[in-house]
Amino acid sequence: MPLGRVLQYVAIVLFMIFLAFPLLFLFTTAFKSQRELQSPDPQLLPAQWNLDNFTAAIDRANLIQAAGNSLIVALVTTLIVVAVSLPAAYALARFRTRLRKLATGWILLSQVFPFILIIVPLYLMLQPLGLGNSLGGLVVVYVVWSLPFALWMLQGYVASIPVDLEEAGAMDGAPKWRVLVSIVLPLLAPGLVATSLFAFIGSWNEFFFALVLIKDEALQTLPQRLALFVGAEGQVQLGQLAAASLLAAIPSLLFFALIQRRLTSGLLSGAVKG
Amino acid sequence: MHRTPRAAMTLAAGALLLTGCAFGGGQAPTATETTDPTEEVTLTFQSLAFQDATIAATESIVDSWNSEHPETQIDLVQGSWDNVHDQLVTQFQGGDAPDIIHNEASDMAGFAHDGYLADLTPFLSEELRGDVSEGVWSTVTANDQIFAAPTIMQSYVAFANTAAFEAAGVEVPTGESLAWEDLRSIAQELTADGTYGLGWGLKSPTAPFMNLALGEEGTFFEVDPEGEATIEIGEGELAIPETVHAMAYEDQSLDPVTLTQTGADVLPGFLGGSYGMYIGGSFLAQQIADTAPEGFEWTVLPPLAGSAGAAQGTSPQTLSVSADSEYVDRAAAFIDYYMQAENLAAVGEGDCLIPTTGAARDALATATEGQTGWAEMLASGAVLEAAPFQLAVNYPQWKDQYATPAFQQYLSNAITLEQLSTQLTEGWDSIQ
């Protein structure tokens, strides 16, 4: 193997280690005792692996219930965002009307508002609708918040699919819906996956809206429960926080693993169709 | 904007009371009741308790209250310190804040000025009113109204590695207080190869400097009842930063690296013997007790004292009642119950913070007798009082934009004491 190729592999391995280090640190911290965490001579690996932080975290923060709430909110948000943004993105990319520039400008502009600016009017609107302290209200907020960027992402993917392919399908006599389902959708699969991931992870990790909107403990989401491990004056229950964060990351990783397979099949089927 | 309905309710309560007297009583509310005492209600109480022991103590208080008071049930909601201010801003605007709110005095002062908090003056018992020092009451009083009940408070204390003292042949100071000059000379004696006499996590230096300045007659601000404040920086205000600077750069008895760290960051170094002394909030005693290595010997030194004694400013944790609550009297009654000596002592013990009432401090002294550091920490609680900055309306903005950067530059030896003074003064003037 040429030296250049070897160096490339070494660089990739080092980069992977660099990227994986925070996760490794999180993993090992979750298994350390409080005494080890305060040690002036910190070690990467715990002297004795124990599950105390996990049991304490689950007990203190009721993580299972919170994970269920987060999962419901994130999945419903993702479904709605994809369902709404797909036709809208297609229209935005393909139909070049005067409104297009205005719409894309507004989409970009909507991303610059800080949360604190919009949370008060949003809160005042949701209260009379009975959505103030409910997972439904949180879904509405997350959909509204995720939609502009999802739309922006997806219309880029649509625009990257050559119109010639659609025209060729039409020339072969396929009706419009058939062209969309058999040609455009498979090619758009990577974009849909990326958009879904964006919507899912954004909703899964969001803290501030949930903090303000959800007061009932039974409805609180994972990020709200994770915040319980951080106190005033910089106090942190580091071991429990690491354990809880590790558990909280599992559904995201599973969702990513699941959807990544779709991504691969979508790419392949797109290639065959192309 | 919330005062009119509240005033109307108070008048209505007064009228009902008179009616009740005239016609032989019945269920009329008394002077300190705004609702029918037999009506069954549920109030929300958002607690920010953090340590496991404090969470357990809070749950225990709520459980015992609920069993003794079937007509007023408390629904305990566990909140978090993270973003609590923004959460409350939104909930107050939406008229949907919890009935009973846990926070700290300096953060609630702004809400009180905006009329979002009920006046607790008529509701808190005389016994409670008399058992908290006037200095502490002033941290929760605005426009002659008590907007919160102060519960527990933090003081800055010096922790000492007694084994390091012994090794250096230095006597561990005792007595009612420890002068800053003495702390400085002890730090010099403890400084040896590779170890410093003192570590102090001053990444966020404004609050400790502002609070400790009271011991040097440094008040920084003069505040009128409306919260309008004028700044004055003199020797008293600059004494503590100057001492820290001198210890770091002249004596080299204070590790300058710690000046860029948080208190929690410095703790492992203290436990590992890198610093003979360590200044931090009293709550850190909990972490030292829990995480110190086997055989680590430590204590808390007497309260630090300047030219004006051991006075310190404090921003106590508080319980307030939302002005929008329909049951202010019931909520206040729960607060009174929460502040009973045993309850407050249990909460303070869990957080290693000092109860505001004398009775709770006595109960805590009894409960912690013989435990390392508690006697000294409780002694420091007796001299805590309000610092004027806590009632200055624009203080949070000044702190973030001007004071903290200026103190940090000074501690990093980038600017002089005069430049520090100028930046603090001009920064305040620029936001008026």
XYZ file of C-alpha atoms in Angstrom:
706
model
C 0.000 0.000 0.000
C 1.466 3.396 -0.904
C 2.611 5.610 1.959
C 0.129 8.345 1.012
C -2.796 5.944 1.387
C -1.454 4.714 4.762
C -1.231 8.286 6.014
C -4.795 8.891 4.839
C -6.025 5.931 6.861
C -4.073 7.054 9.910
C -5.557 10.521 9.613
C -9.070 9.078 9.334
C -8.553 6.839 12.368
C -7.205 9.752 14.415
C -10.130 11.899 13.342
C -12.572 9.150 14.324
C -10.925 8.896 17.752
C -11.144 12.663 18.111
C -14.836 12.605 17.231
C -15.568 9.651 19.478
C -13.762 11.032 22.508
C -16.672 13.062 23.961
C -18.887 9.986 23.682
C -16.215 7.847 25.312
C -15.806 10.428 28.068
C -19.571 10.484 28.595
C -19.662 6.693 28.685
C -16.883 6.251 31.231
C -18.121 9.164 33.392
C -21.490 7.473 33.711
C -19.834 4.499 35.405
C -17.596 6.429 37.824
C -18.289 7.091 41.487
C -18.723 10.666 42.720
C -15.400 10.384 44.513
C -13.600 9.458 41.294
C -15.249 12.344 39.486
C -13.801 14.802 42.015
C -10.400 13.174 41.983
C -7.495 15.554 41.380
C -5.899 12.794 39.314
C -8.664 11.914 36.843
C -8.491 8.668 34.897
C -10.300 7.956 31.654
C -11.590 4.579 32.831
C -13.353 4.058 36.161
C -11.465 2.072 38.790
C -14.579 0.037 39.367
C -17.490 -0.013 36.927
C -20.788 0.474 38.724
C -24.369 1.219 37.783
C -25.171 3.478 40.737
C -25.425 6.581 38.574
C -27.905 4.884 36.260
C -30.201 3.695 39.040
C -29.979 7.064 40.816
C -30.660 8.972 37.591
C -33.638 6.834 36.634
C -35.008 7.083 40.141
C -34.494 10.821 40.493
C -35.633 12.006 37.089
C -38.232 9.404 36.106
C -36.446 9.048 32.787
C -38.592 6.279 31.331
C -41.736 8.380 31.408
C -39.860 11.427 30.124
C -38.338 9.383 27.278
C -41.806 8.214 26.297
C -43.026 11.821 26.156
C -40.027 12.913 24.128
C -40.452 10.017 21.731
C -44.115 10.793 21.101
C -43.423 14.482 20.548
C -40.395 13.880 18.314
C -42.026 11.211 16.140
C -45.285 13.105 15.635
C -43.372 16.294 14.899
C -41.183 14.483 12.379
C -44.152 12.934 10.600
C -45.990 16.236 10.332
C -42.910 18.183 9.270
C -42.099 15.697 6.503
C -45.717 15.432 5.371
C -46.109 19.200 5.137
C -42.689 20.105 3.825
C -42.562 17.477 1.053
C -45.262 18.905 -1.241
C -44.359 22.463 -0.229
C -40.688 21.911 -1.061
C -41.572 20.359 -4.423
C -43.776 23.309 -5.263
C -41.119 25.759 -4.136
C -38.410 24.089 -6.213
C -40.351 23.415 -9.360
C -42.873 26.202 -9.744
C -40.994 29.428 -10.202
C -43.583 32.018 -9.253
C -43.045 35.525 -7.932
C -43.857 34.321 -4.457
C -40.876 31.979 -4.455
C -38.303 34.612 -3.545
C -40.585 36.088 -0.959
C -41.244 32.677 0.578
C -37.585 31.688 0.719
C -36.687 35.079 2.192
C -39.309 34.643 4.880
C -38.063 31.133 5.617
C -34.543 32.370 6.188
C -35.743 35.367 8.194
C -37.805 33.143 10.492
C -34.624 31.411 11.603
C -33.048 34.507 13.054
C -35.636 35.173 15.789
C -34.345 34.173 19.224
C -36.577 31.809 21.193
C -37.151 34.274 23.995
C -38.654 36.759 21.532
C -41.356 34.448 20.263
C -42.102 32.386 23.328
C -44.345 34.950 25.040
C -46.782 35.506 22.135
C -46.697 31.797 21.397
C -47.530 31.033 25.000
C -50.378 33.533 24.992
C -51.798 31.963 21.808
C -51.599 28.379 23.035
C -53.167 29.013 26.456
C -56.737 29.810 25.241
C -56.572 26.850 22.863
C -55.993 24.524 25.788
C -52.561 23.610 24.450
C -50.543 25.384 27.127
C -49.563 22.378 29.186
C -49.839 19.528 26.715
C -47.693 17.429 24.423
C -50.002 18.520 21.574
C -49.018 22.131 22.166
C -45.373 21.163 22.151
C -45.827 19.358 18.815
C -47.461 22.455 17.338
C -44.541 24.596 18.474
C -41.912 22.179 17.214
C -43.615 21.792 13.838
C -43.807 25.551 13.424
C -40.196 25.888 14.520
C -38.804 23.066 12.362
C -40.854 23.599 9.242
C -39.058 26.573 7.670
C -35.634 24.988 7.822
C -36.967 21.563 6.786
C -38.629 23.206 3.817
C -35.429 24.992 2.926
C -33.423 21.779 3.119
C -35.869 19.704 1.156
C -36.380 22.173 -1.650
C -32.624 22.041 -2.211
C -32.815 18.275 -2.631
C -35.765 18.582 -5.022
C -33.927 21.187 -7.057
C -30.945 18.860 -7.388
C -33.049 16.201 -9.158
C -32.837 16.870 -12.896
C -36.160 17.901 -14.362
C -35.149 15.844 -17.415
C -35.871 12.645 -15.487
C -39.426 13.745 -14.797
C -39.851 14.802 -18.404
C -38.522 11.442 -19.609
C -41.067 9.680 -17.387
C -43.828 11.818 -18.804
C -42.637 11.106 -22.344
C -42.914 7.386 -21.550
C -46.570 7.978 -20.726
C -46.439 7.906 -16.921
C -49.037 10.130 -15.265
C -47.811 12.924 -12.969
C -48.424 11.008 -9.720
C -46.536 8.036 -11.117
C -43.592 10.257 -11.993
C -43.581 11.649 -8.491
C -43.855 8.306 -6.732
C -41.572 6.217 -8.958
C -38.951 8.732 -9.990
C -38.857 11.734 -7.666
C -39.520 10.091 -4.306
C -36.774 7.420 -4.505
C -34.264 10.051 -5.532
C -35.477 12.286 -2.769
C -35.052 9.596 -0.105
C -31.723 10.929 1.197
C -33.252 14.371 1.517
C -36.267 12.998 3.348
C -33.994 11.096 5.694
C -31.916 14.173 6.410
C -35.035 16.271 6.960
C -36.523 13.643 9.263
C -33.326 13.483 11.255
C -33.242 17.248 11.565
C -36.851 17.375 12.763
C -36.472 14.404 15.089
C -33.237 15.441 16.741
C -34.349 19.067 16.991
C -37.531 18.042 18.829
C -35.776 15.388 20.879
C -33.188 17.815 22.224
C -35.274 20.977 22.558
C -35.350 22.345 26.090
C -36.559 25.913 26.361
C -40.032 25.647 24.809
C -40.678 22.493 26.809
C -39.509 24.172 30.000
C -41.912 27.052 29.558
C -44.913 25.173 28.165
C -44.948 21.950 30.180
C -45.587 22.253 33.896
C -47.116 18.876 34.666
C -44.314 16.511 35.704
C -45.990 13.584 33.989
C -45.722 15.434 30.667
C -42.145 16.659 30.950
C -39.657 15.691 28.263
C -36.150 14.293 28.598
C -34.237 17.585 28.311
C -36.390 19.012 31.097
C -35.583 16.064 33.299
C -31.871 16.240 32.434
C -31.830 19.844 33.651
C -32.633 18.563 37.130
C -29.038 17.395 37.405
C -27.755 20.968 37.106
C -28.124 23.197 40.151
C -27.412 26.796 41.056
C -23.857 28.148 41.363
C -22.435 25.644 38.864
C -23.374 22.554 40.863
C -23.736 19.457 38.704
C -24.483 15.832 39.556
C -21.976 14.848 36.893
C -22.179 11.068 37.155
C -25.962 10.988 37.139
C -26.104 13.555 34.353
C -23.739 11.463 32.222
C -25.758 8.319 32.891
C -29.020 10.059 32.065
C -27.542 11.651 28.917
C -26.257 8.286 27.767
C -29.697 6.749 28.199
C -31.264 9.755 26.496
C -29.001 9.316 23.471
C -30.101 5.718 22.836
C -33.457 6.450 21.129
C -31.780 9.014 18.867
C -29.123 6.496 17.891
C -31.757 3.827 17.261
C -33.797 6.201 15.138
C -30.704 7.127 13.177
C -29.737 3.466 12.692
C -33.228 2.616 11.540
C -33.570 5.482 9.153
C -30.032 5.141 7.822
C -30.960 1.774 6.345
C -33.773 3.497 4.486
C -31.284 6.061 3.355
C -29.105 3.344 1.793
C -32.008 1.594 0.108
C -33.318 4.917 -1.124
C -29.989 5.748 -2.657
C -29.725 2.377 -4.372
C -33.240 2.388 -5.740
C -32.722 5.937 -6.896
C -29.583 4.825 -8.744
C -31.404 1.964 -10.454
C -34.270 4.170 -11.511
C -31.870 6.847 -12.712
C -50.950 46.175 37.094
C -51.770 43.458 39.568
C -52.132 45.722 42.523
C -55.671 46.893 41.900
C -57.310 43.467 42.050
C -55.262 42.594 45.096
C -56.246 45.785 46.858
C -59.866 45.091 45.981
C -59.558 41.592 47.401
C -58.064 42.923 50.611
C -60.877 45.482 50.931
C -63.408 42.754 50.230
C -61.821 40.588 52.882
C -61.987 43.455 55.337
C -65.646 44.077 54.522
C -66.440 40.399 54.931
C -64.659 40.364 58.246
C -66.751 43.266 59.525
C -69.908 41.566 58.280
C -68.868 38.389 60.027
C -68.323 40.231 63.322
C -71.680 41.983 63.066
C -73.644 38.888 62.299
C -71.927 36.363 64.475
C -69.238 34.903 62.210
C -69.949 31.939 59.965
C -67.319 31.152 57.321
C -66.168 34.711 56.708
C -62.422 34.978 56.035
C -60.357 36.716 58.676
C -58.107 39.703 58.036
C -55.373 37.486 56.685
C -57.679 35.324 54.569
C -58.784 36.157 51.075
C -60.792 33.014 50.436
C -63.362 30.838 52.118
C -61.266 28.687 54.488
C -63.455 25.605 53.974
C -63.121 25.577 50.200
C -60.891 22.743 49.030
C -58.147 23.964 46.734
C -54.930 22.665 45.176
C -51.945 24.972 44.822
C -48.879 24.417 42.678
C -45.479 24.769 44.260
C -42.506 24.793 41.905
C -39.451 23.792 43.913
C -35.879 24.112 42.641
C -34.412 21.853 45.325
C -31.281 20.253 43.890
C -29.456 18.011 46.344
C -31.076 14.627 46.970
C -31.425 15.378 50.690
C -33.114 18.720 49.994
C -35.514 17.170 47.504
C -36.413 14.557 50.111
C -36.855 17.235 52.795
C -39.114 19.284 50.510
C -41.237 16.260 49.641
C -41.529 15.438 53.318
C -42.685 18.983 54.164
C -45.297 18.912 51.400
C -46.510 15.447 52.399
C -46.932 16.386 56.041
C -48.687 19.642 55.092
C -51.063 17.786 52.766
C -51.962 15.260 55.436
C -52.598 18.000 58.008
C -54.425 20.369 55.661
C -56.948 18.509 53.503
C -58.548 21.820 52.490
C -55.319 23.100 50.897
C -53.425 20.495 48.943
C -49.997 21.336 47.544
C -49.031 19.931 44.167
C -45.211 19.802 44.196
C -43.563 20.336 40.809
C -39.832 19.826 40.557
C -38.329 22.639 38.486
C -34.721 23.369 37.588
C -32.477 26.396 38.018
C -31.685 26.332 34.315
C -33.534 29.212 32.582
C -35.897 29.684 35.507
C -35.937 33.449 34.949
C -37.111 33.160 31.340
C -39.634 30.539 32.338
C -41.107 32.854 34.945
C -41.118 35.843 32.577
C -43.287 33.870 30.168
C -45.550 32.370 32.780
C -46.146 35.699 34.506
C -47.014 37.285 31.167
C -49.391 34.429 30.450
C -50.954 34.670 33.928
C -50.068 31.051 34.494
C -47.205 31.043 36.987
C -47.194 28.506 39.843
C -48.967 29.696 42.992
C -45.818 29.258 45.102
C -42.495 30.036 43.457
C -39.011 29.044 44.575
C -36.152 31.239 43.326
C -33.575 33.629 44.707
C -34.218 37.136 45.992
C -32.149 39.067 43.464
C -33.993 37.415 40.562
C -37.418 38.026 42.083
C -36.835 41.724 42.840
C -37.521 42.681 39.210
C -40.748 40.690 39.173
C -41.786 42.420 42.379
C -41.186 45.843 40.811
C -43.371 44.795 37.868
C -46.216 43.796 40.205
C -46.192 40.073 39.532
C -45.753 39.024 43.157
C -48.253 39.146 45.997
C -47.449 41.211 49.068
C -46.912 38.711 51.867
C -46.777 41.328 54.631
C -50.251 40.653 56.076
C -49.914 36.898 55.866
C -46.625 35.923 57.457
C -46.758 35.239 61.172
C -45.325 37.647 63.717
C -43.105 34.869 65.016
C -41.552 34.386 61.597
C -41.247 38.124 60.997
C -39.317 38.525 64.237
C -37.040 35.537 63.731
C -35.380 36.765 60.523
C -32.931 39.647 60.703
C -33.900 43.030 59.288
C -30.923 42.852 56.943
C -32.296 39.694 55.361
C -35.840 41.047 55.174
C -34.531 44.003 53.234
C -33.410 41.637 50.439
C -37.064 40.726 49.853
C -38.723 44.074 50.474
C -39.656 46.543 47.785
C -41.894 49.585 48.203
C -42.510 48.534 51.820
C -43.995 45.244 50.676
C -42.542 41.802 51.320
C -42.475 40.067 47.967
C -40.916 36.814 49.173
C -40.099 34.818 52.252
C -36.335 34.244 52.576
C -35.553 30.607 53.342
C -31.885 29.626 53.074
C -28.780 31.563 52.124
C -25.198 31.111 51.092
C -22.133 32.663 52.639
C -18.598 32.645 51.283
C -16.326 30.713 53.582
C -12.702 29.613 53.601
C -12.162 25.858 53.727
C -8.855 24.621 55.101
C -6.842 21.465 54.528
C -5.826 20.966 58.157
C -3.165 18.381 57.294
C -1.474 20.978 55.063
C -1.579 23.466 57.951
C 0.027 20.917 60.241
C 2.695 20.026 57.693
C 3.564 23.713 57.270
C 3.567 24.271 61.022
C 0.752 26.802 60.777
C -1.914 26.951 63.434
C -5.486 26.633 62.167
C -7.137 29.950 63.062
C -10.059 29.965 65.445
C -12.149 32.720 66.940
C -15.103 34.762 65.805
C -13.608 35.987 62.552
C -10.524 35.851 60.347
C -9.127 39.131 58.996
C -8.207 39.285 55.309
C -4.659 40.302 56.228
C -4.345 37.178 58.365
C -5.706 35.026 55.558
C -3.085 36.568 53.280
C -0.193 35.886 55.629
C -1.373 32.318 56.297
C -1.563 31.738 52.544
C 2.050 32.871 52.227
C 3.108 30.449 54.949
C 1.276 27.586 53.259
C 2.786 28.283 49.856
C 5.582 25.852 49.099
C 7.056 23.996 46.156
C 4.229 23.260 43.771
C 1.428 24.120 46.170
C -0.339 27.400 46.785
C -1.787 28.755 49.996
C -5.118 29.555 48.390
C -7.282 28.527 45.447
C -10.354 30.591 44.618
C -12.620 29.880 41.663
C -13.366 33.393 40.454
C -14.523 32.778 36.909
C -17.670 34.772 37.826
C -16.135 37.284 40.212
C -18.844 39.939 40.446
C -21.165 38.334 43.000
C -18.443 37.318 45.482
C -16.738 40.699 45.248
C -20.006 42.597 45.644
C -21.126 40.485 48.593
C -17.789 40.412 50.412
C -17.304 44.161 49.914
C -19.791 44.819 52.718
C -17.132 43.678 55.180
C -14.924 46.497 53.888
C -17.723 49.087 53.946
C -18.016 48.770 50.188
C -21.611 49.145 49.005
C -21.043 50.043 45.312
C -24.549 51.514 44.939
C -26.994 53.813 46.579
C -30.491 52.690 45.630
C -33.745 54.630 46.002
C -37.095 52.880 46.607
C -37.817 52.797 42.866
C -34.660 50.799 42.210
C -32.783 53.762 40.680
C -29.159 53.478 41.728
C -26.011 55.566 41.624
C -22.594 53.969 41.715
C -19.598 54.954 43.780
C -16.345 53.036 43.678
C -13.908 53.680 46.502
C -11.398 51.856 48.642
C -14.014 49.673 50.317
C -15.389 48.466 46.989
C -11.938 47.656 45.609
C -10.373 46.176 48.751
C -11.153 42.505 48.078
C -10.154 42.497 44.366
C -6.958 44.305 45.314
C -6.154 41.684 47.975
C -6.804 38.847 45.537
C -4.648 40.505 42.898
C -1.823 41.039 45.350
C -1.972 37.430 46.555
C -1.866 36.150 42.974
C 0.831 38.418 41.536
C 2.850 39.873 44.430
C 2.792 37.110 47.039
C 2.181 34.330 44.523
C 0.313 32.558 47.287
C -2.913 32.275 45.279
C -2.899 30.093 42.172
C -3.792 32.510 39.322
C -5.122 29.625 37.236
C -7.968 29.161 39.708
C -9.083 32.725 39.036
C -10.299 31.538 35.631
C -12.174 28.522 37.018
C -15.479 27.885 38.744
C -15.624 26.873 42.389
C -16.405 23.301 41.377
C -13.381 23.259 39.018
C -11.046 24.204 41.848
C -12.387 21.623 44.279
C -10.421 18.610 42.956
C -7.199 20.622 43.376
C -8.100 21.397 46.971
C -8.944 17.769 47.683
C -5.691 16.750 46.023
C -3.622 19.032 48.252
C -2.715 21.653 45.637
C -4.089 24.474 47.813
C -4.018 24.729 51.593
C -7.144 26.885 51.608
C -10.059 27.283 49.289
C -12.741 29.988 49.268
C -16.193 29.166 48.008
C -19.871 29.059 48.765
C -20.819 27.157 51.905
C -22.771 24.687 49.743
C -19.428 23.227 48.633
C -19.078 21.673 52.090
C -21.571 19.078 50.899
C -19.340 18.099 47.983
C -16.227 18.044 50.154
C -17.930 15.782 52.683
C -19.206 13.485 49.938
C -16.149 13.259 47.737
C -13.029 13.910 49.825
C -10.520 11.079 49.626
C -10.085 8.767 52.621
C -8.210 10.531 55.412
C -8.629 14.039 53.986
C -8.740 16.394 56.954
C -10.530 19.679 56.537
C -12.423 22.375 58.348
C -14.130 25.700 57.742
C -12.257 28.765 58.960
C -13.982 31.564 60.932
C -15.956 34.114 58.852
C -13.705 36.407 56.783
C -13.652 39.940 58.120
C -12.652 43.313 56.757
C -12.556 46.779 58.275
C -16.324 46.643 58.898
C -16.320 43.164 60.364
C -17.520 39.902 58.858
C -20.614 41.296 57.132
C -21.489 39.783 53.777
C -24.202 40.435 51.269
C -26.505 37.581 50.436
C -29.266 36.807 48.011
C -31.329 34.228 49.870
C -33.394 31.553 48.222
C -37.012 32.544 48.539
C -40.615 31.449 48.312
C -43.003 33.917 46.647
C -46.653 33.855 45.738
C -47.851 34.852 42.310
C -50.082 37.923 42.380
C -52.398 36.037 40.031
C -52.923 33.255 42.559
C -56.507 33.159 43.772
C -55.391 31.804 47.128
C -52.630 34.057 48.384
C -53.620 33.459 51.993
C -53.428 29.679 51.631
C -50.118 29.858 49.792
C -48.697 32.141 52.462
C -49.906 29.771 55.156
C -47.970 26.967 53.472
C -44.866 29.169 53.315
C -45.205 29.858 57.026
C -45.397 26.110 57.613
C -42.421 25.442 55.311
C -40.381 27.884 57.382
C -40.958 26.168 60.697
C -37.633 25.504 62.400
C -37.355 21.740 61.782
C -38.456 22.059 58.164
C -36.062 24.854 57.304
C -33.231 23.135 59.171
C -33.732 19.984 57.090
C -33.701 21.994 53.858
C -30.583 23.910 54.917
C -28.771 20.757 55.987
C -29.439 19.094 52.632
C -27.981 21.997 50.662
C -25.310 23.024 53.194
C -26.900 26.448 53.218
C -27.828 28.589 56.194
C -31.449 28.977 57.297
C -32.673 32.544 57.599
C -34.527 32.056 60.886
C -32.749 31.912 64.216
C -34.879 28.976 65.350
C -33.912 26.926 62.292
C -30.231 27.793 62.770
C -30.490 26.595 66.374
C -32.185 23.387 65.254
C -29.523 22.877 62.599
C -26.734 23.561 65.103
C -28.165 20.830 67.306
C -28.625 18.429 64.401
C -25.090 18.935 63.092
C -23.267 19.190 66.404
C -19.754 17.823 66.032
C -19.896 17.703 62.228
C -17.009 19.405 60.464
C -17.572 23.001 59.469
C -21.177 23.495 60.516
C -20.519 25.686 63.545
C -18.400 28.071 61.461
C -20.879 28.117 58.568
C -23.775 28.873 60.888
C -21.728 31.617 62.535
C -21.202 33.225 59.142
C -24.981 33.191 58.644
C -25.541 35.583 61.501
C -23.814 38.421 59.658
C -25.464 38.067 56.271
C -27.490 41.033 55.079
C -28.754 42.811 52.005
C -26.241 44.385 49.660
C -27.606 47.435 47.817
C -26.816 46.000 44.369
C -29.527 43.372 44.832
C -32.191 46.045 44.633
C -30.633 48.007 41.740
C -32.911 47.345 38.782
C -30.191 47.394 36.090
C -27.692 45.353 38.067
C -27.997 42.133 35.974
C -27.193 44.031 32.763
C -24.242 45.881 34.333
C -22.930 42.675 35.823
C -22.880 40.818 32.497
C -21.775 43.623 30.206
C -19.330 45.571 32.334
C -18.553 44.344 35.838
C -17.640 40.727 35.130
C -15.406 41.511 32.112
C -13.712 44.323 34.040
C -13.045 42.176 37.116
C -11.780 39.358 34.894
C -9.360 41.685 33.120
C -8.088 42.965 36.439
C -7.654 39.462 37.819
C -5.745 38.470 34.695
C -3.440 41.446 35.309
C -4.476 43.103 32.044
C -5.689 46.377 33.586
C -4.817 48.438 36.662
C -6.970 49.059 39.712
C -7.699 52.575 38.439
C -8.805 51.249 35.069
C -11.014 48.728 36.843
C -12.660 51.507 38.812
C -13.194 53.572 35.661
C -14.702 50.670 33.718
C -17.106 49.827 36.533
C -18.258 53.425 36.886
C -18.501 54.288 33.193
C -20.232 50.986 32.470
C -22.950 51.766 34.982
C -23.374 55.314 33.739
C -23.709 54.103 30.158
C -26.758 51.970 30.906
C -28.652 54.614 32.915
